[in-house]
PDB file of C-alpha atoms and ligand atoms in Angstrom:
ATOM      1  CA  MET A   1     -19.140 -16.553   5.801  1.00 58.00           C
ATOM      2  CA  LYS A   2     -20.440 -14.605   2.822  1.00 68.00           C
ATOM      3  CA  PHE A   3     -18.542 -11.847   1.076  1.00 77.00           C
ATOM      4  CA  SER A   4     -19.616  -9.241  -1.421  1.00 76.00           C
ATOM      5  CA  GLU A   5     -18.675  -9.673  -5.051  1.00 78.00           C
ATOM      6  CA  ASP A   6     -16.345  -6.714  -4.773  1.00 78.00           C
ATOM      7  CA  VAL A   7     -14.414  -8.462  -2.007  1.00 82.00           C
ATOM      8  CA  TYR A   8     -14.064 -11.629  -4.131  1.00 86.00           C
ATOM      9  CA  ILE A   9     -12.742  -9.611  -7.047  1.00 87.00           C
ATOM     10  CA  LYS A  10     -10.193  -7.889  -4.836  1.00 88.00           C
ATOM     11  CA  ALA A  11      -9.092 -11.198  -3.324  1.00 90.00           C
ATOM     12  CA  GLU A  12      -8.618 -12.693  -6.810  1.00 91.00           C
ATOM     13  CA  ALA A  13      -6.486  -9.729  -7.737  1.00 92.00           C
ATOM     14  CA  GLU A  14      -4.401 -10.129  -4.586  1.00 91.00           C
ATOM     15  CA  LEU A  15      -3.812 -13.836  -5.322  1.00 94.00           C
ATOM     16  CA  LYS A  16      -2.877 -13.091  -8.902  1.00 93.00           C
ATOM     17  CA  LYS A  17      -0.432 -10.432  -7.747  1.00 92.00           C
ATOM     18  CA  ARG A  18       1.175 -12.856  -5.268  1.00 93.00           C
ATOM     19  CA  GLN A  19       1.498 -15.504  -7.949  1.00 94.00           C
ATOM     20  CA  GLU A  20       2.946 -13.125 -10.506  1.00 93.00           C
ATOM     21  CA  ASN A  21       5.399 -11.708  -8.012  1.00 92.00           C
ATOM     22  CA  ALA A  22       6.641 -15.158  -7.005  1.00 93.00           C
ATOM     23  CA  GLU A  23       7.107 -16.041 -10.671  1.00 94.00           C
ATOM     24  CA  LYS A  24       8.770 -12.753 -11.507  1.00 93.00           C
ATOM     25  CA  LEU A  25      11.254 -13.219  -8.671  1.00 94.00           C
ATOM     26  CA  ALA A  26      11.969 -16.801  -9.782  1.00 94.00           C
ATOM     27  CA  GLU A  27      12.665 -15.561 -13.297  1.00 94.00           C
ATOM     28  CA  MET A  28      15.037 -12.934 -11.907  1.00 93.00           C
ATOM     29  CA  ARG A  29      16.905 -15.614  -9.970  1.00 94.00           C
ATOM     30  CA  ARG A  30      17.074 -17.734 -13.118  1.00 94.00           C
ATOM     31  CA  LYS A  31      18.660 -14.883 -15.083  1.00 94.00           C
ATOM     32  CA  GLN A  32      21.129 -14.338 -12.268  1.00 92.00           C
ATOM     33  CA  ILE A  33      22.160 -18.018 -12.359  1.00 93.00           C
ATOM     34  CA  LEU A  34      22.318 -18.084 -16.165  1.00 93.00           C
ATOM     35  CA  ASN A  35      24.649 -15.147 -16.035  1.00 93.00           C
ATOM     36  CA  LYS A  36      27.111 -16.983 -13.848  1.00 93.00           C
ATOM     37  CA  HIS A  37      26.440 -20.542 -15.054  1.00 94.00           C
ATOM     38  CA  PRO A  38      25.377 -20.541 -18.718  1.00 93.00           C
ATOM     39  CA  GLU A  39      25.410 -24.355 -18.732  1.00 93.00           C
ATOM     40  CA  LEU A  40      22.011 -24.148 -17.050  1.00 93.00           C
ATOM     41  CA  LEU A  41      20.515 -23.263 -20.412  1.00 93.00           C
ATOM     42  CA  GLU A  42      21.648 -26.578 -21.876  1.00 94.00           C
ATOM     43  CA  ILE A  43      20.116 -28.530 -19.020  1.00 94.00           C
ATOM     44  CA  GLU A  44      16.878 -26.576 -19.370  1.00 93.00           C
ATOM     45  CA  ASN A  45      16.773 -27.419 -23.077  1.00 93.00           C
ATOM     46  CA  ILE A  46      17.116 -31.124 -22.368  1.00 92.00           C
ATOM     47  CA  ILE A  47      14.214 -30.935 -19.922  1.00 90.00           C
ATOM     48  CA  ARG A  48      12.074 -28.951 -22.346  1.00 90.00           C
ATOM     49  CA  ASN A  49      12.829 -31.245 -25.299  1.00 89.00           C
ATOM     50  CA  ALA A  50      12.003 -34.369 -23.329  1.00 86.00           C
ATOM     51  CA  ALA A  51       8.601 -32.930 -22.470  1.00 84.00           C
ATOM     52  CA  LEU A  52       8.067 -31.856 -26.075  1.00 86.00           C
ATOM     53  CA  GLU A  53       8.902 -35.302 -27.418  1.00 84.00           C
ATOM     54  CA  VAL A  54       6.247 -36.836 -25.192  1.00 80.00           C
ATOM     55  CA  ILE A  55       3.624 -34.365 -26.396  1.00 80.00           C
ATOM     56  CA  LYS A  56       4.610 -34.789 -30.059  1.00 80.00           C
ATOM     57  CA  GLY A  57       4.465 -38.555 -29.736  1.00 77.00           C
ATOM     58  CA  ILE A  58       0.998 -38.469 -28.222  1.00 74.00           C
ATOM     59  CA  GLY A  59      -0.172 -36.071 -30.959  1.00 74.00           C
ATOM     60  CA  SER A  60       1.136 -38.177 -33.855  1.00 75.00           C
ATOM     61  CA  GLY A  61      -0.179 -41.444 -32.512  1.00 70.00           C
ATOM     62  CA  LYS A  62       3.270 -42.999 -32.921  1.00 71.00           C
ATOM     63  CA  SER A  63       4.720 -44.904 -30.061  1.00 72.00           C
ATOM     64  CA  VAL A  64       7.286 -43.051 -28.004  1.00 73.00           C
ATOM     65  CA  ASN A  65       9.647 -44.437 -25.506  1.00 79.00           C
ATOM     66  CA  VAL A  66       8.140 -42.614 -22.554  1.00 78.00           C
ATOM     67  CA  ASN A  67      10.331 -44.418 -20.110  1.00 82.00           C
ATOM     68  CA  ALA A  68      13.520 -43.303 -21.828  1.00 85.00           C
ATOM     69  CA  LEU A  69      12.299 -39.723 -22.003  1.00 85.00           C
ATOM     70  CA  ALA A  70      11.320 -39.791 -18.361  1.00 86.00           C
ATOM     71  CA  GLU A  71      14.784 -41.010 -17.529  1.00 90.00           C
ATOM     72  CA  THR A  72      16.415 -38.236 -19.580  1.00 90.00           C
ATOM     73  CA  ASN A  73      14.211 -35.728 -17.862  1.00 89.00           C
ATOM     74  CA  LEU A  74      14.988 -37.053 -14.403  1.00 91.00           C
ATOM     75  CA  LYS A  75      18.707 -37.035 -15.113  1.00 93.00           C
ATOM     76  CA  ALA A  76      18.583 -33.438 -16.306  1.00 93.00           C
ATOM     77  CA  GLN A  77      16.550 -32.405 -13.265  1.00 93.00           C
ATOM     78  CA  LYS A  78      19.188 -33.970 -11.081  1.00 94.00           C
ATOM     79  CA  GLN A  79      21.926 -32.123 -12.942  1.00 94.00           C
ATOM     80  CA  LYS A  80      20.076 -28.882 -12.463  1.00 94.00           C
ATOM     81  CA  ALA A  81      19.748 -29.492  -8.712  1.00 94.00           C
ATOM     82  CA  GLU A  82      23.427 -30.379  -8.515  1.00 94.00           C
ATOM     83  CA  LEU A  83      24.471 -27.268 -10.381  1.00 94.00           C
ATOM     84  CA  LEU A  84      22.573 -25.199  -7.808  1.00 94.00           C
ATOM     85  CA  THR A  85      23.682 -26.959  -4.636  1.00 94.00           C
ATOM     86  CA  LYS A  86      27.289 -27.168  -5.857  1.00 94.00           C
ATOM     87  CA  ASN A  87      27.309 -23.378  -6.126  1.00 92.00           C
ATOM     88  CA  GLY A  88      25.750 -22.836  -2.751  1.00 92.00           C
ATOM     89  CA  TYR A  89      22.111 -22.296  -3.773  1.00 92.00           C
ATOM     90  CA  PRO A  90      19.147 -24.213  -2.372  1.00 91.00           C
ATOM     91  CA  GLU A  91      17.863 -26.995  -4.632  1.00 90.00           C
ATOM     92  CA  ASP A  92      14.557 -25.196  -5.266  1.00 90.00           C
ATOM     93  CA  TYR A  93      16.209 -21.834  -5.859  1.00 92.00           C
ATOM     94  CA  LEU A  94      14.730 -21.522  -9.350  1.00 93.00           C
ATOM     95  CA  GLU A  95      11.208 -22.519  -8.345  1.00 92.00           C
ATOM     96  CA  PRO A  96       8.718 -19.731  -7.628  1.00 94.00           C
ATOM     97  CA  GLN A  97       8.411 -19.280  -3.857  1.00 92.00           C
ATOM     98  CA  TYR A  98       4.676 -18.901  -3.435  1.00 94.00           C
ATOM     99  CA  SER A  99       3.266 -17.329  -0.268  1.00 92.00           C
ATOM    100  CA  CYS A 100       1.036 -20.373   0.154  1.00 94.00           C
ATOM    101  CA  LYS A 101       2.676 -23.765  -0.278  1.00 92.00           C
ATOM    102  CA  MET A 102      -0.701 -25.533  -0.328  1.00 94.00           C
ATOM    103  CA  CYS A 103      -2.247 -23.894  -3.389  1.00 95.00           C
ATOM    104  CA  ASN A 104       0.758 -22.095  -4.916  1.00 95.00           C
ATOM    105  CA  ASP A 105      -1.270 -18.900  -4.582  1.00 95.00           C
ATOM    106  CA  SER A 106      -3.999 -20.165  -6.897  1.00 94.00           C
ATOM    107  CA  GLY A 107      -6.481 -19.858  -4.031  1.00 94.00           C
ATOM    108  CA  ILE A 108      -7.899 -23.336  -4.696  1.00 93.00           C
ATOM    109  CA  TYR A 109      -6.757 -26.429  -2.840  1.00 92.00           C
ATOM    110  CA  ASN A 110      -8.328 -29.863  -3.332  1.00 91.00           C
ATOM    111  CA  GLY A 111     -11.220 -28.292  -5.206  1.00 89.00           C
ATOM    112  CA  LYS A 112     -12.051 -25.964  -2.331  1.00 90.00           C
ATOM    113  CA  LEU A 113     -11.150 -22.420  -1.317  1.00 91.00           C
ATOM    114  CA  CYS A 114      -7.702 -22.610   0.225  1.00 94.00           C
ATOM    115  CA  ASN A 115      -7.213 -21.236   3.750  1.00 93.00           C
ATOM    116  CA  CYS A 116      -5.023 -18.458   2.393  1.00 93.00           C
ATOM    117  CA  HIS A 117      -7.859 -17.380   0.092  1.00 93.00           C
ATOM    118  CA  LEU A 118     -10.244 -17.283   3.025  1.00 91.00           C
ATOM    119  CA  GLU A 119      -7.784 -15.203   5.033  1.00 89.00           C
ATOM    120  CA  ILE A 120      -7.487 -12.693   2.203  1.00 90.00           C
ATOM    121  CA  LEU A 121     -11.269 -12.468   1.865  1.00 89.00           C
ATOM    122  CA  LYS A 122     -11.689 -11.861   5.592  1.00 85.00           C
ATOM    123  CA  LYS A 123      -8.981  -9.229   5.677  1.00 83.00           C
ATOM    124  CA  ILE A 124     -10.351  -7.341   2.697  1.00 82.00           C
ATOM    125  CA  SER A 125     -13.944  -7.377   3.920  1.00 79.00           C
ATOM    126  CA  MET A 126     -12.880  -6.217   7.378  1.00 74.00           C
ATOM    127  CA  ASN A 127     -10.888  -3.329   5.953  1.00 72.00           C
ATOM    128  CA  GLU A 128     -13.695  -2.336   3.647  1.00 68.00           C
ATOM    129  CA  TYR A 129     -16.160  -2.429   6.486  1.00 62.00           C
ATOM    130  CA  SER A 130     -14.163  -0.383   8.967  1.00 65.00           C
ATOM    131  CA  CYS A 131     -13.055   2.129   6.354  1.00 67.00           C
ATOM    132  CA  SER A 132     -16.428   2.572   4.757  1.00 71.00           C
ATOM    133  CA  SER A 133     -18.308   3.041   8.020  1.00 73.00           C
ATOM    134  CA  ILE A 134     -16.033   5.793   9.318  1.00 78.00           C
ATOM    135  CA  LEU A 135     -15.779   7.266   5.864  1.00 79.00           C
ATOM    136  CA  ALA A 136     -19.551   7.280   5.424  1.00 78.00           C
ATOM    137  CA  VAL A 137     -20.181   9.370   8.539  1.00 82.00           C
ATOM    138  CA  SER A 138     -17.305  11.779   8.024  1.00 89.00           C
ATOM    139  CA  THR A 139     -18.756  14.354   5.660  1.00 91.00           C
ATOM    140  CA  PHE A 140     -18.822  18.148   5.578  1.00 93.00           C
ATOM    141  CA  GLU A 141     -22.496  17.958   6.511  1.00 91.00           C
ATOM    142  CA  THR A 142     -21.838  15.960   9.701  1.00 90.00           C
ATOM    143  CA  PHE A 143     -19.028  18.226  10.866  1.00 90.00           C
ATOM    144  CA  ASP A 144     -20.442  19.905  13.937  1.00 85.00           C
ATOM    145  CA  LEU A 145     -19.217  23.392  14.750  1.00 86.00           C
ATOM    146  CA  LYS A 146     -20.951  23.457  18.120  1.00 80.00           C
ATOM    147  CA  TYR A 147     -17.932  21.729  19.636  1.00 76.00           C
ATOM    148  CA  TYR A 148     -15.854  24.785  18.871  1.00 85.00           C
ATOM    149  CA  SER A 149     -16.081  27.671  21.272  1.00 86.00           C
ATOM    150  CA  ALA A 150     -17.869  30.788  20.036  1.00 88.00           C
ATOM    151  CA  GLU A 151     -15.950  32.884  22.511  1.00 88.00           C
ATOM    152  CA  LYS A 152     -13.559  35.315  20.897  1.00 87.00           C
ATOM    153  CA  ASP A 153      -9.923  34.478  21.490  1.00 82.00           C
ATOM    154  CA  LYS A 154      -8.352  37.783  22.557  1.00 84.00           C
ATOM    155  CA  SER A 155      -4.954  37.062  21.063  1.00 82.00           C
ATOM    156  CA  LEU A 156      -6.418  35.907  17.741  1.00 80.00           C
ATOM    157  CA  GLY A 157      -9.245  38.382  17.432  1.00 86.00           C
ATOM    158  CA  TYR A 158     -11.781  35.723  16.464  1.00 88.00           C
ATOM    159  CA  SER A 159     -13.421  32.673  18.009  1.00 89.00           C
ATOM    160  CA  PRO A 160     -12.390  29.080  17.271  1.00 89.00           C
ATOM    161  CA  ARG A 161     -15.843  28.552  15.798  1.00 91.00           C
ATOM    162  CA  GLU A 162     -15.517  31.442  13.363  1.00 91.00           C
ATOM    163  CA  TYR A 163     -12.141  30.142  12.290  1.00 90.00           C
ATOM    164  CA  MET A 164     -13.369  26.579  11.833  1.00 92.00           C
ATOM    165  CA  GLU A 165     -16.442  27.751   9.972  1.00 92.00           C
ATOM    166  CA  ALA A 166     -14.254  29.618   7.504  1.00 92.00           C
ATOM    167  CA  SER A 167     -11.896  26.639   7.204  1.00 93.00           C
ATOM    168  CA  LEU A 168     -14.820  24.301   6.621  1.00 94.00           C
ATOM    169  CA  ASP A 169     -16.160  26.466   3.780  1.00 94.00           C
ATOM    170  CA  PHE A 170     -12.729  26.759   2.291  1.00 95.00           C
ATOM    171  CA  LEU A 171     -12.127  22.989   2.329  1.00 96.00           C
ATOM    172  CA  LYS A 172     -15.578  22.301   0.966  1.00 96.00           C
ATOM    173  CA  SER A 173     -14.973  24.443  -2.076  1.00 96.00           C
ATOM    174  CA  TYR A 174     -11.487  22.962  -2.410  1.00 96.00           C
ATOM    175  CA  ALA A 175     -12.963  19.458  -2.500  1.00 97.00           C
ATOM    176  CA  GLU A 176     -15.771  20.421  -4.854  1.00 95.00           C
ATOM    177  CA  THR A 177     -13.438  21.995  -7.379  1.00 96.00           C
ATOM    178  CA  PHE A 178     -10.574  19.565  -6.846  1.00 96.00           C
ATOM    179  CA  ARG A 179      -8.256  18.885  -9.775  1.00 95.00           C
ATOM    180  CA  PRO A 180      -4.985  16.929  -9.577  1.00 94.00           C
ATOM    181  CA  GLY A 181      -2.166  19.293  -8.696  1.00 92.00           C
ATOM    182  CA  LYS A 182      -4.379  21.608  -6.644  1.00 94.00           C
ATOM    183  CA  SER A 183      -2.855  23.076  -3.492  1.00 94.00           C
ATOM    184  CA  SER A 184      -1.893  20.989  -0.467  1.00 96.00           C
ATOM    185  CA  PHE A 185      -2.829  21.326   3.184  1.00 96.00           C
ATOM    186  CA  PHE A 186      -1.229  20.822   6.535  1.00 96.00           C
ATOM    187  CA  PHE A 187      -3.751  20.255   9.324  1.00 95.00           C
ATOM    188  CA  THR A 188      -2.261  20.842  12.737  1.00 93.00           C
ATOM    189  CA  GLY A 189      -3.828  20.718  16.191  1.00 90.00           C
ATOM    190  CA  ALA A 190      -4.447  18.470  19.160  1.00 85.00           C
ATOM    191  CA  THR A 191      -6.161  15.087  18.879  1.00 81.00           C
ATOM    192  CA  GLY A 192      -9.947  15.069  18.699  1.00 78.00           C
ATOM    193  CA  LEU A 193     -10.402  18.383  16.918  1.00 84.00           C
ATOM    194  CA  GLY A 194     -11.711  16.943  13.685  1.00 88.00           C
ATOM    195  CA  LYS A 195      -8.598  16.713  11.518  1.00 91.00           C
ATOM    196  CA  THR A 196      -9.429  13.168  10.440  1.00 90.00           C
ATOM    197  CA  HIS A 197     -13.088  14.016  10.003  1.00 91.00           C
ATOM    198  CA  LEU A 198     -12.334  16.831   7.589  1.00 94.00           C
ATOM    199  CA  SER A 199      -9.677  14.804   5.747  1.00 94.00           C
ATOM    200  CA  LEU A 200     -12.275  12.102   5.146  1.00 93.00           C
ATOM    201  CA  ALA A 201     -14.887  14.687   4.185  1.00 95.00           C
ATOM    202  CA  VAL A 202     -12.521  15.973   1.487  1.00 96.00           C
ATOM    203  CA  MET A 203     -11.842  12.380   0.441  1.00 93.00           C
ATOM    204  CA  ASN A 204     -15.577  11.652   0.138  1.00 91.00           C
ATOM    205  CA  ARG A 205     -16.236  14.667  -2.057  1.00 93.00           C
ATOM    206  CA  VAL A 206     -13.138  14.221  -4.206  1.00 92.00           C
ATOM    207  CA  THR A 207     -13.854  10.534  -4.895  1.00 89.00           C
ATOM    208  CA  GLU A 208     -17.492  11.347  -5.672  1.00 88.00           C
ATOM    209  CA  ASN A 209     -16.141  13.596  -8.400  1.00 88.00           C
ATOM    210  CA  GLY A 210     -14.182  10.732  -9.901  1.00 88.00           C
ATOM    211  CA  TYR A 211     -10.670  11.351  -8.589  1.00 89.00           C
ATOM    212  CA  SER A 212      -8.620   8.777  -6.766  1.00 88.00           C
ATOM    213  CA  VAL A 213      -7.526   9.302  -3.197  1.00 90.00           C
ATOM    214  CA  PHE A 214      -4.983   7.403  -1.183  1.00 91.00           C
ATOM    215  CA  TYR A 215      -5.707   7.695   2.532  1.00 91.00           C
ATOM    216  CA  GLY A 216      -3.614   6.222   5.327  1.00 90.00           C
ATOM    217  CA  SER A 217      -2.220   6.989   8.734  1.00 90.00           C
ATOM    218  CA  ALA A 218       1.512   7.670   8.685  1.00 92.00           C
ATOM    219  CA  ASP A 219       1.968   4.653  10.928  1.00 90.00           C
ATOM    220  CA  ASN A 220       0.127   2.258   8.584  1.00 89.00           C
ATOM    221  CA  ILE A 221       1.766   3.597   5.457  1.00 92.00           C
ATOM    222  CA  ILE A 222       5.255   3.230   6.901  1.00 93.00           C
ATOM    223  CA  LYS A 223       4.608  -0.217   8.361  1.00 90.00           C
ATOM    224  CA  GLN A 224       3.351  -1.387   4.981  1.00 88.00           C
ATOM    225  CA  MET A 225       6.319   0.151   3.150  1.00 91.00           C
ATOM    226  CA  GLU A 226       8.706  -1.551   5.524  1.00 90.00           C
ATOM    227  CA  LYS A 227       7.037  -4.930   5.020  1.00 88.00           C
ATOM    228  CA  GLU A 228       7.281  -4.556   1.269  1.00 87.00           C
ATOM    229  CA  ARG A 229      10.884  -3.371   1.289  1.00 86.00           C
ATOM    230  CA  PHE A 230      11.947  -6.353   3.311  1.00 85.00           C
ATOM    231  CA  GLY A 231       9.922  -8.825   1.303  1.00 80.00           C
ATOM    232  CA  ARG A 232       7.325  -9.630   3.943  1.00 77.00           C
ATOM    233  CA  SER A 233       4.450  -8.418   1.776  1.00 76.00           C
ATOM    234  CA  ASN A 234       3.822  -8.403  -1.947  1.00 75.00           C
ATOM    235  CA  GLY A 235       1.807  -5.194  -2.206  1.00 76.00           C
ATOM    236  CA  ASP A 236       3.046  -2.037  -3.812  1.00 84.00           C
ATOM    237  CA  ILE A 237       1.961   0.826  -1.612  1.00 87.00           C
ATOM    238  CA  GLU A 238       4.389   3.241  -3.262  1.00 89.00           C
ATOM    239  CA  GLU A 239       2.765   2.622  -6.617  1.00 88.00           C
ATOM    240  CA  GLU A 240      -0.703   3.036  -5.088  1.00 88.00           C
ATOM    241  CA  ILE A 241       0.366   6.377  -3.646  1.00 92.00           C
ATOM    242  CA  GLU A 242       1.890   7.413  -6.934  1.00 91.00           C
ATOM    243  CA  ASN A 243      -1.306   6.590  -8.808  1.00 89.00           C
ATOM    244  CA  ALA A 244      -3.557   8.623  -6.505  1.00 91.00           C
ATOM    245  CA  ASP A 245      -4.653  12.152  -7.432  1.00 93.00           C
ATOM    246  CA  LEU A 246      -4.788  13.147  -3.780  1.00 96.00           C
ATOM    247  CA  LEU A 247      -2.629  11.737  -1.013  1.00 97.00           C
ATOM    248  CA  ILE A 248      -3.880  12.021   2.567  1.00 96.00           C
ATOM    249  CA  ILE A 249      -1.433  11.205   5.352  1.00 96.00           C
ATOM    250  CA  ASP A 250      -3.155  11.157   8.700  1.00 93.00           C
ATOM    251  CA  ASP A 251      -1.483  11.515  12.089  1.00 92.00           C
ATOM    252  CA  LEU A 252       2.056  12.243  10.976  1.00 94.00           C
ATOM    253  CA  GLY A 253       4.331  11.976  14.001  1.00 91.00           C
ATOM    254  CA  THR A 254       2.521   9.141  15.756  1.00 88.00           C
ATOM    255  CA  GLU A 255       4.421   6.474  13.826  1.00 89.00           C
ATOM    256  CA  PHE A 256       7.181   4.565  15.560  1.00 85.00           C
ATOM    257  CA  LYS A 257      10.442   6.457  15.199  1.00 87.00           C
ATOM    258  CA  THR A 258      13.116   4.466  13.394  1.00 89.00           C
ATOM    259  CA  ALA A 259      15.813   5.268  10.859  1.00 88.00           C
ATOM    260  CA  PHE A 260      13.549   3.682   8.253  1.00 91.00           C
ATOM    261  CA  SER A 261      10.486   5.729   9.189  1.00 91.00           C
ATOM    262  CA  GLU A 262      12.416   9.010   9.183  1.00 88.00           C
ATOM    263  CA  THR A 263      13.705   8.391   5.665  1.00 91.00           C
ATOM    264  CA  ALA A 264      10.378   7.022   4.462  1.00 93.00           C
ATOM    265  CA  VAL A 265       8.494  10.143   5.587  1.00 93.00           C
ATOM    266  CA  TYR A 266      10.876  12.345   3.668  1.00 92.00           C
ATOM    267  CA  GLN A 267      10.718  10.137   0.588  1.00 93.00           C
ATOM    268  CA  ILE A 268       6.925   9.999   0.496  1.00 95.00           C
ATOM    269  CA  ILE A 269       6.517  13.754   0.889  1.00 95.00           C
ATOM    270  CA  ASN A 270       9.387  14.624  -1.424  1.00 94.00           C
ATOM    271  CA  ASN A 271       8.246  12.267  -4.199  1.00 94.00           C
ATOM    272  CA  ALA A 272       4.704  13.567  -3.963  1.00 95.00           C
ATOM    273  CA  ILE A 273       5.922  17.154  -4.275  1.00 93.00           C
ATOM    274  CA  LEU A 274       8.209  16.303  -7.191  1.00 93.00           C
ATOM    275  CA  ASN A 275       5.259  14.615  -8.914  1.00 93.00           C
ATOM    276  CA  GLY A 276       3.081  17.677  -8.331  1.00 93.00           C
ATOM    277  CA  LYS A 277       0.678  15.638  -6.232  1.00 95.00           C
ATOM    278  CA  SER A 278      -1.903  17.300  -4.000  1.00 97.00           C
ATOM    279  CA  MET A 279      -1.641  16.295  -0.369  1.00 97.00           C
ATOM    280  CA  ILE A 280      -3.328  16.681   2.965  1.00 97.00           C
ATOM    281  CA  ILE A 281      -1.070  15.960   5.903  1.00 97.00           C
ATOM    282  CA  SER A 282      -2.428  16.071   9.407  1.00 95.00           C
ATOM    283  CA  SER A 283      -0.446  16.017  12.616  1.00 95.00           C
ATOM    284  CA  ASN A 284      -0.689  16.669  16.321  1.00 92.00           C
ATOM    285  CA  LEU A 285       2.669  18.343  15.986  1.00 92.00           C
ATOM    286  CA  SER A 286       3.140  21.979  15.134  1.00 89.00           C
ATOM    287  CA  ILE A 287       5.472  23.003  12.319  1.00 88.00           C
ATOM    288  CA  SER A 288       8.286  23.661  14.794  1.00 89.00           C
ATOM    289  CA  GLU A 289       7.777  20.312  16.541  1.00 91.00           C
ATOM    290  CA  LEU A 290       7.788  18.699  13.131  1.00 89.00           C
ATOM    291  CA  GLU A 291      11.088  20.344  12.367  1.00 90.00           C
ATOM    292  CA  GLU A 292      12.519  19.091  15.630  1.00 90.00           C
ATOM    293  CA  ARG A 293      11.498  15.561  14.783  1.00 88.00           C
ATOM    294  CA  TYR A 294      12.155  15.285  11.052  1.00 88.00           C
ATOM    295  CA  GLY A 295      14.585  18.104  10.476  1.00 88.00           C
ATOM    296  CA  GLN A 296      14.601  21.061   8.187  1.00 90.00           C
ATOM    297  CA  ARG A 297      14.593  19.046   4.976  1.00 88.00           C
ATOM    298  CA  VAL A 298      11.112  17.638   5.656  1.00 88.00           C
ATOM    299  CA  VAL A 299       9.657  20.889   6.973  1.00 90.00           C
ATOM    300  CA  SER A 300      11.003  22.923   4.059  1.00 90.00           C
ATOM    301  CA  ARG A 301       9.005  20.624   1.771  1.00 88.00           C
ATOM    302  CA  LEU A 302       5.831  21.804   3.524  1.00 89.00           C
ATOM    303  CA  ASN A 303       6.464  25.496   2.844  1.00 87.00           C
ATOM    304  CA  SER A 304       3.978  25.583  -0.011  1.00 88.00           C
ATOM    305  CA  PHE A 305       1.212  23.949   2.059  1.00 93.00           C
ATOM    306  CA  GLU A 306      -1.772  25.896   3.334  1.00 93.00           C
ATOM    307  CA  VAL A 307      -1.863  25.499   7.103  1.00 93.00           C
ATOM    308  CA  ILE A 308      -5.123  24.999   8.968  1.00 92.00           C
ATOM    309  CA  ASN A 309      -4.829  25.260  12.726  1.00 90.00           C
ATOM    310  CA  PHE A 310      -7.417  23.129  14.465  1.00 88.00           C
ATOM    311  CA  ILE A 311      -7.985  25.146  17.597  1.00 81.00           C
ATOM    312  CA  GLY A 312     -10.366  24.418  20.412  1.00 71.00           C
ATOM    313  CA  THR A 313     -11.066  21.784  23.010  1.00 64.00           C
ATOM    314  CA  ASP A 314     -10.911  18.062  22.299  1.00 57.00           C
ATOM    315  CA  ILE A 315     -14.323  17.161  20.886  1.00 53.00           C
ATOM    316  CA  ARG A 316     -14.305  13.866  22.716  1.00 52.00           C
ATOM    317  CA  GLN A 317     -14.022  15.677  26.033  1.00 54.00           C
ATOM    318  CA  ILE A 318     -17.020  17.877  25.340  1.00 49.00           C
ATOM    319  CA  LYS A 319     -19.098  14.988  24.000  1.00 50.00           C
ATOM    320  CA  LYS A 320     -18.687  13.003  27.233  1.00 42.00           C
TER     321      LYS A 320
HETATM  322 ZN1   ZN B   1      -3.415 -21.272  -0.419  1.00 60.62          ZN
END
């Protein structure tokens, strides 16, 4: 299987991040142990000095008693293991716990690409492919107003098509003149009315102009956050969101309802608002349904958002 250079670069970065994280965590555990058992430092010094003596000896050309040094080293290693197990820690507690035990997250095993590396490459290229293909076709130009009825809605005083046409123009100019901190939007309406299409159209235009966009469905974002919180993934989605100029949360309300997801939704939205971040949130729920689900504290955060009501008949029904 062949991958693009971009995919290889991203996979390298992912491996490096895994490795660094494993090492960072090991160092944190070491500090924790040192705090409680300072004698560890002494043992570490013995190990380090033994290794240094060997290197010095080789460098100077003088003979060194390698066997004696090896013995010292071994003894100290044993002491270290004992110190840990005696205090209820696993023997390898201070070793970095790499995601892949074969290659220690280097990506290379026995001179070949490790399986974990291959998995990462596949995952990245699949994501890129599925994202880019949907993204590529979802532009302002491909948004078709003919799926919106031209018949005037008596209670509104205008037709869905007129309303969508105005919304489309409005969003287009928003995207074209986007600057970080620009206003935020709440897209509401039934499934299949183009909320995702227009979110992606904004994303396309905004990224073309050099700004960064984080796009994700509420479900995916929360699942990823949960994995990271509980140590099942090494990514940092919260940092990615924080670094984006525009945050797009698609399909809010379709995520699985748990205590974690409820809090996470509030945290994401609240942090973004506190950081002055521009957002587009789309949902099948209306504002009042949103309030029922997430409570007043989430909904009150959306007060400053411009609301676009996607009205009309499910596009997928008409297209059939
Ligand atoms: Zn591996």
